[in-house]
Each structure stands twice: as structure tokens, then as C-alpha cells.
Amino acid sequence: MSSKGFEIKCRDDIIGIPDVPTGFRLVKSWGLISKGLKTKDQIIKVLLSEWDKKNKRTSGEGQKPPTLEEVVVNNKETRELLLQKYEEVKSFYDKLTELIQKDINSVFPNFTEKLEYRKKDILSQDCFILIAGDRVSGKSSFINLLLRKDILPTQQLACTATICEIRHSRNDEKEAVLYKKDDQGICRLDLVEDEKNDFKKLKYHIQELDEEDDSPFEKIEIFWPSEILKNGIVLVDTPGIGENRLFIQRLQEYMKHSFGFIYIIDSAQAAGLQKGRLSDFLRTVVNSSDEIFDSHATLFVCNKWDVVPTQEQREIKALTLIKLKKIFPDVKDEQVFTVSTVQASKSVSFGSIAQDFQFLFENGIKSLIPASMKNRLLSHYRWLKMVLQRICFSLKVTESMEAQHVKVNKDTISKLRDQLKTLKNDADEVLESAKHIAEEQIDLLLKQMADLLRSKAARDKICAWVAKDCPKQADYKRVSQDASEMIADRIIQVIDAWENEHQFVQGLQDRIIQKFEEECQLMDNQMQEVAVILRISGDVQSNDIRNSISAKMLSKSKDGSISNSLGGLGSAVSCAGLLSTTDKKVKQLFKKYRIDKAPELKMMEASVYFMESIFNGQRLRESLSKFLKRFTKGIDSVADKIPNFIKADLELLWEMELNLNNTKSDINKVYPALCKRANDLLGQLDLFYVTKCMKQDYSLEAITWDKNDILGVGSFANVYKACLKVGQDSVNVALKITNDHNSVKDSNVTDILREDNTLRGLKHDNIIQYYGSLLLETEANGMKKMKWMMILEFCFDTLKSKLVGGLYKNPGCVPADKRNPQIKTMAAYVVQLCSGLQYLHDKNLVHRDLKLENVLLTRKNEEEIVKLTDVGLTKSENFISGTLAGTPAYMAPEIILRTGVYDRKADIYSLAIILWEIWYGQDVTEHLGQILRDKNMTLEEGIKSDNLRPSLELKSHPTLEIEDVIVTCWSEEPKKRLDARDVELFFRTFL
């Protein structure tokens, strides 16, 4: 159906008819009666009626608004599952012995009361969505569109003056509750649809300002029967940021409870996104809280898309995305949407839903809400996991003590108690000294910021203006806000340039991390001694703390720069300043701005005043304190658990000493079952996290692979060559997928998550790069399975395939007088291998399966780069018991003979075997296998009785120096073995 080039393919095309003449041509071409039709809307209704008849569209069809009911119902089901986990943990806790219960209450004071409180919290349904936007961006129109009712004021110059909460009505009533400031009471408005005066009053009060240009209301609650508000969804409309510092404080409270954020952009503006406005809003959000703001829980909506010329739309959207990435470097394309609230509202009036709005809802809001809700669920998951981990630890300690007959071995208990007391004292000192590092910097930073901003160079950059860079003429409130944003941006540029040069923040991060690396290493050694005494998996608090704190502190932009970061130093300083519209001097300054012929002079005066406001009172100190506090938050929230854990350990030992000395227990019958149940609950909880809470790094659509292009096959997973799409680019990757026998289930998910967590914390040139993970759901024979997919850096070869059993000329395969080039090549490989291995050891990790197959090769600038892989198998030294792990020929004697807890020195033994293989070019498994067959011995027998090692008496044996390194590294006594750093330094001498 068409009329002179205007083609009708759907209802939206009819609604989009450009003018009356086009409408009349369509009416005529469709054979309809035009008598009585005068306006475009009348014509559209006639055409829509005819379209619906021909397309058999029933009355009301397509008019039902999109809802979040499915999303929220899914969240309700997830919360119910989590509530079930609480019930299961409580039931299990009730079955524990009094000894273990007392230990849990030592770590989690008032455990049962706290558990009940958290259960009530998980039952709360409120889901806040905070909505903000550029001036006249159509924010209120967007909310009205969601509600399908013209409730909020939408005049061009009107704005929301106070916070408005829009909730689902109780018993279908329609009312507004206005909360007056200073506890002066509330007033109600009954929003009966035929009483237009009530809506007028509501809109008036939403915009109302008092003599101080501030809203007389603390907030306004609007109750309305809307499908989108069902099941606890609460829309929060916000006034402009920057006009009132008291409002900023109120906003902070919403930030703690908001699940999602929607920011409306005015696409009709020539510049598109008002970067200063968005920066100002988000800078306030980020710097008013010591939490890390999650940009993934945010949608950006480019409104007024209908006025953007078609030929410019792609360019405008790309430009908007570029501006957004300068504020949020990790924002993704799928978080940015285009819509026209005018066209969408018109569609609603004609019984349709605009396609762009439908797309926004289905692909934006419906994704935003569940992703945001997961943040809340995660806090509950983490708490339950901590509880179960502590129960597991307590049970292991108790079971191990009984197995060793501790009741008759008072010396063992005494030694443990002394060790834990020492550890507690050291931990207290570490915590205090690390926190003081940041706190002591406030005065120094205050002085440096004052000196910088009061310097002539900084004042020239901030206060010198030309007319074309000044705010456009408007009312004084808008000018003052624009001026505030512009001045703040200049201050940010000056301070961030200073920070990039002096690296104050980076230096602070490095000092805190270094302090923890040094001190936690001491605690790790002490914890390992405790683990050795108990012969169990040691408590891993210090390693978890180090990883947690390092991760929090190193969460900056990918290139390491802090410039343009909302959480940067410049933002922290600038948000301490303000040109408040309630300030009399600001009013006086900009009241006559419309007619001022020298705006640059006004801006210079405003810049000086803004900078002075930074240093007035305690605002800058408070802002810097919050800024620096972000670096110690991890210490406060995670590391301070060490003393509590250690105190609980001491009390547990004391109780055990009493119980085990006075009663004959049946621990050997009871505790294995309790341990199994605790591990089962932990596995089930982790499976809940993976299936319901975990944020996957990529979608399946971003990965392509051929099942026949296999890079490796293992007992647990297979590795394929794949292609990963990142933005507009594609990169070759290795895709590790668990095989059919090892789908993700409660019995293995905890180990899988441990591997994933380990890989995420590793960043080194000689460690395989980890891109992330995702789940693959499969179905076979009616059975659904989940496979774990790990995306890793692609490498073209392994060191073994290059150096062993092929044509490569190894040092041990050429005459002694001609092998220097081979030794140099060997040294180049070994230096890189040792660098990666030492990195693991510095992080208190043991590889546990170091072998040539797990040393890969890639290229960078035509040079071969060594990459350690399968590092996900690594474990903290404190977490390793006598379990068998690795490839037998590479295993250290203490692992094969299971003589107890082993450490990083086991990796050094494996390194010695690798050095032997590189030298001779032989497979060590075949070599040792032949020796054992000749002697009719097992590997364990060979190690135990013959101190079995690969032969160094083969043709062209190593130089005396290299042989000494190999022999020392595979010494029977772990303490005599070298460190990876020592081996690296030795081989560097050949380069």
C-alpha cells in the first residue's frame, strides 16, 4: 500500500504520515471516504481502522503495554531459591555440635538473629530504578510513556524540583503523598481521572520552588495502577544535580537501594550528549559513596531521535558512544538506545507500541533489571558462602585433631595455640599499618591540591575565558549550572594532568598493596605452619584478602590512566566546589547574564568563586577522605576478619581441648557425614550462584568455533580454536569447554569457580591471558547439561612439540664446542618461564602441574613469547594438603609419597625436569618409564628406594653450572631447591 513514494508496511508507517496531503492521497488510493476529514489525526484513525480490518486485528490487540512482570517474577523465584538456601543452612547449623555452633557464633556474632534478619531482607520486593537526564531531554515524557499516563509535567522549561517515587497503587487507588520538609507533615491528592485539577495541583507541586529556590517537599510518592509498576518496581524521577547540595545527600540514600539507572540524552541538541551534565551527575554519584559504581547497571537513552536527520543518525549515535566511553570506558554498545517519546506517545494514543520503544524495553530495561537485581542477591550469596566455608574449616580441624589423637598430645594443642596467638598479634598490626598509609595522606594531599589550584599556572588555565567558550545566555539558574559544570571540567583536567605526571594515587595504591604483599606473606608462612600441624587444607584468609584488596585498588581504566575517570582525583576535588543557585552571590553574578556584553569576565569571577568554595569549610577534606577511603574499604570489609577468625580458632582449640580430654567422642562416625553435608551445601550454593547470579562475560553469539578444530583433549575439558568478537573487532582465542562427563554440577562447581577466580587475578606477560567465561546449556536424550566455557589467549604451539622428539637441535644433541647458540635459545625460553612462575609464587600460588605441555608459545613483534597455561589448577600454598595433583614424571617426591603439605618448591622440582627435557630433547615420561621397567619398579618405589631422577650421563651432558642448577632444583629436600627468580637470574647470564 503506497501513495506517491510513501509506502505503508505497518501500523507505525500510518502513524508516521508526514502531512495531510499525503494522508488524503492514501485515503483516496485505498478507496475510503474522505468526507468530514480535516486533520492529520482524523485521517490516521480512518487509515488505521481500515488497516486493522484487512489484517484481522481485533480490538485492543497490540495495545497491552510491555511489562516487567516476567523479569520480576523470575527474580521472585530466585529470591525464593535463595531463601531456601538460608533455610538449609539454618537446618544444618541446628544439627552441628555445640562446639561447632559456638565457633560459628564467634566468627558471626548472634548468628541465628543475623540469619533471620537477612531472610527478611531477601523477602523485600522494592526494586528502585533511578531516572535522570539532560535538561529538556524528555525525561518526564519518558516516564509518562512507561506509565502510559501524562502524570509528570512535560513543559519545555519545567523541571522536577524534588524526588518523585512512582509506585504501584494499593487497592487500585490513585493518589499522591507529598512529604513536607523538616517533618512538617504530609498532604494527599486524590488523582481521580475526571478531576483534572488534582493533576494540575500535582504538576504544580512537582515543580514548586520556595523563596530559596528549593522544593518545599522532601519527596513526593505517586501511587498509580500501572502494569510496569507491578511486583515492586519503583520509578524514581530526579531533579537537576548540582543546584542543591542537600538534594545530593538525599540522592545518596537512593544510590544504596537503586537496582538500575536510566539516563536520558537530548539528541536534538547540536552537541548531542551534554557530557558536563552527565559527568556532573555521575561524578556526584561516584564520589559521594565509597562503593564502586557499576556502569553495567545503567542504560543510556537517546531521546528525540525523530528530529535527527536520517543521514546523520549513525554518526550521532557513534559520537554519543565515544563521549560515553570517555566517562565510562567499559560502557557497551548494547547499553545505548535511540527512541522518540513524541512518536512513541503518539503510537500509544492510536493503540500501538512504537518499534523503537518496544526494542528499548525488550532489549534494554528487561536486561537492566535482572542484571541490577543480581547485585543484591550476590551480597546474600557471599555471606552464606562465608558461613559454609567456616563450617567446613571447623569440621576439618575437629576431625583432624581426633584423627591425630590430640587428646593425648597436649604439646600439639599448645603449639597450635601459641602459633595462632602470634598470628593474631601480627594481623592486628598489619591491618592498622595498612589503613594508616591512606589516612596519613589526607593532609599531604590537601596541601598539594591547595598549592596546585592556587598556583598562577592553574588559575590561568581555569579562570581565563573567551566569549565563545562561555555558557549560552539563559536564565541565571541554567547559566550557573552550566558554568559550574564547565569550571569543574577544567579543574578535573588540571588535577588529572598533575596526577598523571606525579602518580600520587598510583603510588598510594602500590604502597598499600606492597604492604599487604610483605605482611601477608609473613602471615601466610604462619598459616602454613598451622596447616602442617593439622595436616589439613589451611585457612586461606590472607590470600583471599590480598586478592580482594588488589582487585579493588587496581580497578582503573585499561590503559592505566586515571584521566577522565569519574572516580579520579580531579573528580573528587571538583565535586567539593559548587555554584549554588541558592547562593546570593551566584544570583547576583548571573542575574544579568542575558544582557551582559562581557560574559568572559563573569566566568572568570565565577571560576575564582567556585575554586574558593572548594576550600571553604571541610568539604574538600571530606571529599578527599571518601576518595582515599575507597583504597582502604577492602581492608575494612575483608581483612579485618583475620582477627575474628583467629580468635575463633583459639576458642575452638580451647573447647576441643576440654571436650577431647574428658569425653570419648564418636567423631569418626559423625564428622565425615557432617563434612560431606557442608561441602554438598557449598556446592549447591555455588551452583545457585552460577545459574542465577553470575554475570557472564560474553554472549554465545560473540563466540564461534568448529568442533573439529581441536587444540587439545583432556580428562576434564577439551580445547578448541575459536574466534571472539569484541566490539567491531575479532580475535583468535582458545576455547576450553568441559566435556560431556564433566558438566557443571554441585560436585565440581566450587573447584571451577576457584579456577576462574585464580585466572582473573593473573596479569603477566608470561601467563596465558584470560578473557572470561560463560555457560553453554546443552540437551541430549532429554537431559539438560551445563558446560563451562573458558576463553583464553590463543597460542600457536607448545614448547614440548617444538623442543622434544622433533628435528630441533637441543643443546644436548650437538657437540660441546658448537652448542652456545642452542644454550642461548634455551636460556631465552627458561628466563620467560621462570618470570611467569615467580609471578605465581609471589602471589603465594603453586602451579601444581608444571610441564612442557603447559608451556605455550605465541609471537609479539616477531619474537616468541612463552606463556604458562593450565594455571587455573594453581592453589594457594595454604590450601594444599597431601592431595595428588599433576603429571607423575614431573611430581616432586613429597607429592608422590604424600608426606604432607607441599609448597612452591614442588614447582621448582618440576622446573628441573623441564630443564632436563629442554637440554636433551627427550620425553621424561618415556625416559623414566624405561628405567622403571628395567628395574621392575613403580614410580613410587623408584623415588622411595632409589631416589629416582632422569639421567644426566647421556651423550653431551650439561655444563657443570647448568647441571648444578638442575640437581639443586630437584633436590630431595624442598628447602634446598632454588627459587624461580634464582634460576631466571642464572640463565640471564647467557643472554
Short mmCIF file of N, CA and C in Angstrom, two decimals, residues 192-316:
data_model
loop_
_atom_site.label_atom_id
_atom_site.label_comp_id
_atom_site.label_asym_id
_atom_site.label_seq_id
_atom_site.Cartn_x
_atom_site.Cartn_y
_atom_site.Cartn_z
N VAL A 192 -8.11 11.27 40.92
CA VAL A 192 -9.22 10.69 40.17
C VAL A 192 -9.16 11.25 38.75
N GLU A 193 -9.29 10.39 37.75
CA GLU A 193 -9.02 10.80 36.38
C GLU A 193 -9.91 11.93 35.89
N ASP A 194 -11.16 12.00 36.41
CA ASP A 194 -12.03 13.06 35.91
C ASP A 194 -11.84 14.36 36.68
N GLU A 195 -10.93 14.34 37.63
CA GLU A 195 -10.63 15.56 38.39
C GLU A 195 -9.31 16.13 37.88
N LYS A 196 -9.36 16.89 36.80
CA LYS A 196 -8.14 17.40 36.20
C LYS A 196 -7.40 18.36 37.12
N ASN A 197 -8.15 18.98 38.01
CA ASN A 197 -7.50 19.92 38.92
C ASN A 197 -6.46 19.23 39.80
N ASP A 198 -6.75 17.97 40.19
CA ASP A 198 -5.79 17.26 41.02
C ASP A 198 -4.47 17.06 40.29
N PHE A 199 -4.53 16.74 39.00
CA PHE A 199 -3.31 16.57 38.22
C PHE A 199 -2.58 17.90 38.08
N LYS A 200 -3.34 18.96 37.91
CA LYS A 200 -2.71 20.28 37.81
C LYS A 200 -1.99 20.63 39.11
N LYS A 201 -2.65 20.31 40.24
CA LYS A 201 -2.02 20.57 41.54
C LYS A 201 -0.75 19.74 41.69
N LEU A 202 -0.81 18.47 41.29
CA LEU A 202 0.35 17.60 41.42
C LEU A 202 1.51 18.14 40.59
N LYS A 203 1.22 18.51 39.33
CA LYS A 203 2.29 19.01 38.47
C LYS A 203 2.86 20.32 39.02
N TYR A 204 1.99 21.12 39.59
CA TYR A 204 2.46 22.38 40.19
C TYR A 204 3.41 22.08 41.36
N HIS A 205 3.01 21.15 42.23
CA HIS A 205 3.83 20.84 43.40
C HIS A 205 5.16 20.17 43.01
N ILE A 206 5.15 19.39 41.94
CA ILE A 206 6.39 18.74 41.48
C ILE A 206 7.41 19.79 41.07
N GLN A 207 6.92 20.92 40.51
CA GLN A 207 7.81 21.99 40.06
C GLN A 207 7.98 23.12 41.08
N GLU A 208 7.20 23.07 42.15
CA GLU A 208 7.13 24.20 43.08
C GLU A 208 8.49 24.50 43.73
N LEU A 209 8.79 25.79 43.82
CA LEU A 209 10.01 26.26 44.48
C LEU A 209 9.64 27.28 45.55
N ASP A 210 10.37 27.28 46.65
CA ASP A 210 10.11 28.26 47.70
C ASP A 210 10.99 29.49 47.50
N GLU A 211 11.07 30.32 48.49
CA GLU A 211 11.84 31.56 48.38
C GLU A 211 13.33 31.30 48.20
N GLU A 212 13.79 30.13 48.62
CA GLU A 212 15.20 29.78 48.48
C GLU A 212 15.47 29.00 47.20
N ASP A 213 14.49 29.03 46.29
CA ASP A 213 14.59 28.28 45.03
C ASP A 213 14.79 26.79 45.26
N ASP A 214 14.19 26.29 46.30
CA ASP A 214 14.27 24.87 46.60
C ASP A 214 12.85 24.33 46.77
N SER A 215 12.67 23.04 46.54
CA SER A 215 11.34 22.45 46.70
C SER A 215 10.96 22.42 48.18
N PRO A 216 9.71 22.71 48.49
CA PRO A 216 9.27 22.64 49.89
C PRO A 216 9.02 21.20 50.36
N PHE A 217 9.21 20.23 49.44
CA PHE A 217 8.92 18.84 49.77
C PHE A 217 10.19 17.99 49.82
N GLU A 218 10.22 17.10 50.78
CA GLU A 218 11.32 16.14 50.89
C GLU A 218 11.26 15.17 49.72
N LYS A 219 10.06 14.68 49.45
CA LYS A 219 9.83 13.82 48.29
C LYS A 219 8.32 13.74 48.05
N ILE A 220 7.97 13.23 46.88
CA ILE A 220 6.56 13.02 46.54
C ILE A 220 6.40 11.56 46.09
N GLU A 221 5.44 10.87 46.72
CA GLU A 221 5.13 9.50 46.32
C GLU A 221 3.85 9.52 45.49
N ILE A 222 3.91 8.89 44.33
CA ILE A 222 2.74 8.81 43.45
C ILE A 222 2.35 7.34 43.31
N PHE A 223 1.12 7.02 43.65
CA PHE A 223 0.63 5.65 43.56
C PHE A 223 -0.29 5.55 42.36
N TRP A 224 0.07 4.64 41.42
CA TRP A 224 -0.69 4.58 40.17
C TRP A 224 -0.80 3.12 39.72
N PRO A 225 -1.99 2.70 39.27
CA PRO A 225 -2.17 1.31 38.82
C PRO A 225 -1.60 1.11 37.41
N SER A 226 -0.33 0.74 37.35
CA SER A 226 0.33 0.54 36.06
C SER A 226 0.95 -0.84 36.00
N GLU A 227 0.84 -1.48 34.83
CA GLU A 227 1.39 -2.82 34.66
C GLU A 227 2.90 -2.84 34.92
N ILE A 228 3.57 -1.79 34.51
CA ILE A 228 5.02 -1.76 34.62
C ILE A 228 5.49 -1.64 36.07
N LEU A 229 4.60 -1.18 36.94
CA LEU A 229 4.97 -0.99 38.34
C LEU A 229 4.63 -2.17 39.23
N LYS A 230 4.06 -3.18 38.63
CA LYS A 230 3.68 -4.33 39.45
C LYS A 230 4.92 -5.03 40.01
N ASN A 231 4.72 -5.77 41.08
CA ASN A 231 5.77 -6.61 41.67
C ASN A 231 6.96 -5.82 42.20
N GLY A 232 6.68 -4.61 42.70
CA GLY A 232 7.72 -3.90 43.44
C GLY A 232 8.57 -2.93 42.66
N ILE A 233 8.33 -2.74 41.36
CA ILE A 233 9.11 -1.77 40.59
C ILE A 233 8.74 -0.36 41.05
N VAL A 234 9.76 0.45 41.35
CA VAL A 234 9.56 1.84 41.77
C VAL A 234 10.41 2.73 40.87
N LEU A 235 9.75 3.61 40.12
CA LEU A 235 10.47 4.57 39.28
C LEU A 235 10.78 5.81 40.12
N VAL A 236 12.01 6.28 40.05
CA VAL A 236 12.43 7.44 40.83
C VAL A 236 12.85 8.54 39.87
N ASP A 237 12.07 9.61 39.83
CA ASP A 237 12.38 10.77 38.99
C ASP A 237 13.21 11.75 39.82
N THR A 238 14.26 12.30 39.22
CA THR A 238 15.19 13.16 39.97
C THR A 238 15.24 14.56 39.38
N PRO A 239 15.42 15.57 40.22
CA PRO A 239 15.64 16.94 39.72
C PRO A 239 17.08 17.09 39.25
N GLY A 240 17.42 18.28 38.83
CA GLY A 240 18.78 18.53 38.34
C GLY A 240 19.81 18.40 39.44
N ILE A 241 20.96 17.86 39.07
CA ILE A 241 22.06 17.71 40.02
C ILE A 241 22.89 18.98 40.03
N GLY A 242 23.38 19.37 41.20
CA GLY A 242 24.29 20.49 41.28
C GLY A 242 23.67 21.76 41.79
N GLU A 243 22.31 21.80 41.82
CA GLU A 243 21.68 23.02 42.28
C GLU A 243 21.57 23.08 43.79
N ASN A 244 21.50 21.93 44.43
CA ASN A 244 21.26 21.91 45.87
C ASN A 244 22.04 20.77 46.50
N ARG A 245 22.97 21.13 47.38
CA ARG A 245 23.82 20.11 47.99
C ARG A 245 23.02 19.21 48.92
N LEU A 246 21.94 19.72 49.53
CA LEU A 246 21.12 18.87 50.38
C LEU A 246 20.45 17.77 49.57
N PHE A 247 20.06 18.09 48.34
CA PHE A 247 19.47 17.07 47.48
C PHE A 247 20.47 15.97 47.18
N ILE A 248 21.74 16.33 46.99
CA ILE A 248 22.77 15.34 46.72
C ILE A 248 22.84 14.34 47.85
N GLN A 249 22.72 14.83 49.09
CA GLN A 249 22.75 13.92 50.24
C GLN A 249 21.55 12.97 50.21
N ARG A 250 20.38 13.47 49.80
CA ARG A 250 19.21 12.59 49.72
C ARG A 250 19.39 11.57 48.60
N LEU A 251 20.01 12.00 47.52
CA LEU A 251 20.24 11.10 46.40
C LEU A 251 21.12 9.92 46.80
N GLN A 252 22.08 10.18 47.69
CA GLN A 252 22.98 9.12 48.12
C GLN A 252 22.22 7.94 48.72
N GLU A 253 21.15 8.24 49.45
CA GLU A 253 20.36 7.17 50.05
C GLU A 253 19.72 6.29 48.98
N TYR A 254 19.28 6.92 47.88
CA TYR A 254 18.70 6.13 46.79
C TYR A 254 19.76 5.30 46.08
N MET A 255 20.97 5.82 46.03
CA MET A 255 22.04 5.08 45.37
C MET A 255 22.29 3.75 46.06
N LYS A 256 22.05 3.71 47.38
CA LYS A 256 22.30 2.47 48.12
C LYS A 256 21.26 1.40 47.80
N HIS A 257 20.06 1.84 47.38
CA HIS A 257 18.97 0.89 47.20
C HIS A 257 18.56 0.73 45.74
N SER A 258 19.06 1.60 44.85
CA SER A 258 18.64 1.54 43.45
C SER A 258 19.28 0.33 42.77
N PHE A 259 18.48 -0.34 41.98
CA PHE A 259 18.96 -1.50 41.24
C PHE A 259 19.41 -1.11 39.84
N GLY A 260 18.76 -0.09 39.26
CA GLY A 260 19.09 0.28 37.90
C GLY A 260 19.08 1.78 37.70
N PHE A 261 19.76 2.24 36.66
CA PHE A 261 19.82 3.66 36.34
C PHE A 261 19.55 3.85 34.86
N ILE A 262 18.69 4.81 34.54
CA ILE A 262 18.41 5.15 33.15
C ILE A 262 18.72 6.62 32.97
N TYR A 263 19.59 6.93 32.03
CA TYR A 263 19.96 8.33 31.77
C TYR A 263 19.44 8.72 30.39
N ILE A 264 18.64 9.81 30.33
CA ILE A 264 18.03 10.27 29.09
C ILE A 264 18.90 11.36 28.46
N ILE A 265 19.24 11.18 27.20
CA ILE A 265 20.09 12.12 26.47
C ILE A 265 19.25 12.89 25.45
N ASP A 266 19.47 14.18 25.35
CA ASP A 266 18.74 15.02 24.39
C ASP A 266 19.47 14.99 23.05
N SER A 267 19.00 14.15 22.13
CA SER A 267 19.65 14.01 20.82
C SER A 267 19.40 15.21 19.93
N ALA A 268 18.43 16.06 20.28
CA ALA A 268 18.12 17.23 19.46
C ALA A 268 19.17 18.32 19.60
N GLN A 269 19.92 18.27 20.72
CA GLN A 269 20.98 19.25 20.92
C GLN A 269 22.05 19.06 19.85
N ALA A 270 22.62 20.14 19.39
CA ALA A 270 23.63 20.05 18.34
C ALA A 270 24.81 19.20 18.79
N ALA A 271 25.15 19.30 20.07
CA ALA A 271 26.30 18.55 20.57
C ALA A 271 25.91 17.16 21.07
N GLY A 272 24.59 16.85 20.99
CA GLY A 272 24.17 15.54 21.48
C GLY A 272 24.28 15.45 22.98
N LEU A 273 25.00 14.44 23.45
CA LEU A 273 25.17 14.22 24.88
C LEU A 273 25.84 15.41 25.54
N GLN A 274 25.21 15.93 26.59
CA GLN A 274 25.81 17.02 27.37
C GLN A 274 26.76 16.38 28.38
N LYS A 275 28.00 16.22 27.93
CA LYS A 275 28.98 15.49 28.73
C LYS A 275 29.13 16.08 30.13
N GLY A 276 29.11 17.43 30.21
CA GLY A 276 29.28 18.05 31.51
C GLY A 276 28.16 17.70 32.46
N ARG A 277 26.91 17.67 31.93
CA ARG A 277 25.74 17.34 32.76
C ARG A 277 25.84 15.90 33.27
N LEU A 278 26.13 14.97 32.35
CA LEU A 278 26.25 13.58 32.75
C LEU A 278 27.43 13.38 33.69
N SER A 279 28.55 14.02 33.38
CA SER A 279 29.72 13.91 34.25
C SER A 279 29.40 14.43 35.64
N ASP A 280 28.68 15.56 35.68
CA ASP A 280 28.35 16.16 36.97
C ASP A 280 27.46 15.22 37.79
N PHE A 281 26.46 14.64 37.13
CA PHE A 281 25.56 13.71 37.81
C PHE A 281 26.32 12.49 38.33
N LEU A 282 27.08 11.86 37.45
CA LEU A 282 27.76 10.63 37.84
C LEU A 282 28.96 10.89 38.74
N ARG A 283 29.59 12.05 38.57
CA ARG A 283 30.70 12.39 39.47
C ARG A 283 30.17 12.51 40.90
N THR A 284 28.99 13.11 41.03
CA THR A 284 28.37 13.22 42.36
C THR A 284 28.06 11.84 42.92
N VAL A 285 27.51 10.98 42.07
CA VAL A 285 27.14 9.63 42.48
C VAL A 285 28.38 8.86 42.95
N VAL A 286 29.42 8.89 42.13
CA VAL A 286 30.61 8.09 42.43
C VAL A 286 31.35 8.61 43.65
N ASN A 287 31.50 9.93 43.74
CA ASN A 287 32.32 10.48 44.80
C ASN A 287 31.58 10.70 46.11
N SER A 288 30.27 10.50 46.09
CA SER A 288 29.52 10.62 47.34
C SER A 288 29.44 9.29 48.06
N SER A 289 30.02 8.27 47.48
CA SER A 289 29.97 6.95 48.09
C SER A 289 31.31 6.29 47.95
N ASP A 290 31.64 5.42 48.91
CA ASP A 290 32.90 4.69 48.81
C ASP A 290 32.71 3.36 48.10
N GLU A 291 31.52 3.14 47.54
CA GLU A 291 31.30 1.93 46.76
C GLU A 291 31.77 2.16 45.32
N ILE A 292 32.09 1.07 44.62
CA ILE A 292 32.46 1.16 43.21
C ILE A 292 31.17 1.15 42.39
N PHE A 293 30.97 2.21 41.58
CA PHE A 293 29.75 2.33 40.79
C PHE A 293 29.81 1.39 39.60
N ASP A 294 28.76 0.62 39.38
CA ASP A 294 28.73 -0.36 38.31
C ASP A 294 28.03 0.22 37.09
N SER A 295 28.80 0.57 36.07
CA SER A 295 28.22 1.17 34.87
C SER A 295 27.40 0.18 34.08
N HIS A 296 27.57 -1.13 34.33
CA HIS A 296 26.81 -2.13 33.60
C HIS A 296 25.34 -2.09 33.99
N ALA A 297 25.02 -1.52 35.14
CA ALA A 297 23.62 -1.44 35.58
C ALA A 297 22.99 -0.13 35.14
N THR A 298 23.41 0.39 33.99
CA THR A 298 22.93 1.68 33.50
C THR A 298 22.54 1.58 32.03
N LEU A 299 21.44 2.25 31.68
CA LEU A 299 21.04 2.38 30.28
C LEU A 299 21.11 3.84 29.88
N PHE A 300 21.49 4.09 28.65
CA PHE A 300 21.52 5.45 28.12
C PHE A 300 20.54 5.51 26.94
N VAL A 301 19.57 6.43 27.04
CA VAL A 301 18.50 6.52 26.04
C VAL A 301 18.62 7.84 25.30
N CYS A 302 18.89 7.76 24.00
CA CYS A 302 18.97 8.96 23.16
C CYS A 302 17.55 9.30 22.70
N ASN A 303 16.96 10.31 23.33
CA ASN A 303 15.58 10.70 23.02
C ASN A 303 15.56 11.73 21.89
N LYS A 304 14.36 12.01 21.42
CA LYS A 304 14.13 12.96 20.32
C LYS A 304 14.83 12.51 19.04
N TRP A 305 14.88 11.21 18.84
CA TRP A 305 15.59 10.66 17.68
C TRP A 305 14.87 11.00 16.37
N ASP A 306 13.59 11.37 16.49
CA ASP A 306 12.82 11.71 15.29
C ASP A 306 13.29 13.01 14.65
N VAL A 307 13.95 13.88 15.43
CA VAL A 307 14.39 15.16 14.85
C VAL A 307 15.83 15.07 14.33
N VAL A 308 16.48 13.93 14.51
CA VAL A 308 17.83 13.75 13.98
C VAL A 308 17.71 13.29 12.53
N PRO A 309 18.29 14.03 11.58
CA PRO A 309 18.20 13.63 10.17
C PRO A 309 18.70 12.19 9.97
N THR A 310 17.98 11.46 9.13
CA THR A 310 18.29 10.04 8.92
C THR A 310 19.74 9.84 8.54
N GLN A 311 20.27 10.70 7.65
CA GLN A 311 21.63 10.53 7.18
C GLN A 311 22.68 10.81 8.25
N GLU A 312 22.24 11.43 9.37
CA GLU A 312 23.19 11.75 10.44
C GLU A 312 23.06 10.82 11.65
N GLN A 313 22.06 9.95 11.65
CA GLN A 313 21.77 9.15 12.84
C GLN A 313 22.92 8.24 13.24
N ARG A 314 23.52 7.56 12.26
CA ARG A 314 24.63 6.66 12.59
C ARG A 314 25.79 7.44 13.18
N GLU A 315 26.10 8.59 12.61
CA GLU A 315 27.22 9.39 13.10
C GLU A 315 26.94 9.94 14.50
N ILE A 316 25.69 10.41 14.73
CA ILE A 316 25.33 10.96 16.04
C ILE A 316 25.42 9.89 17.12
#
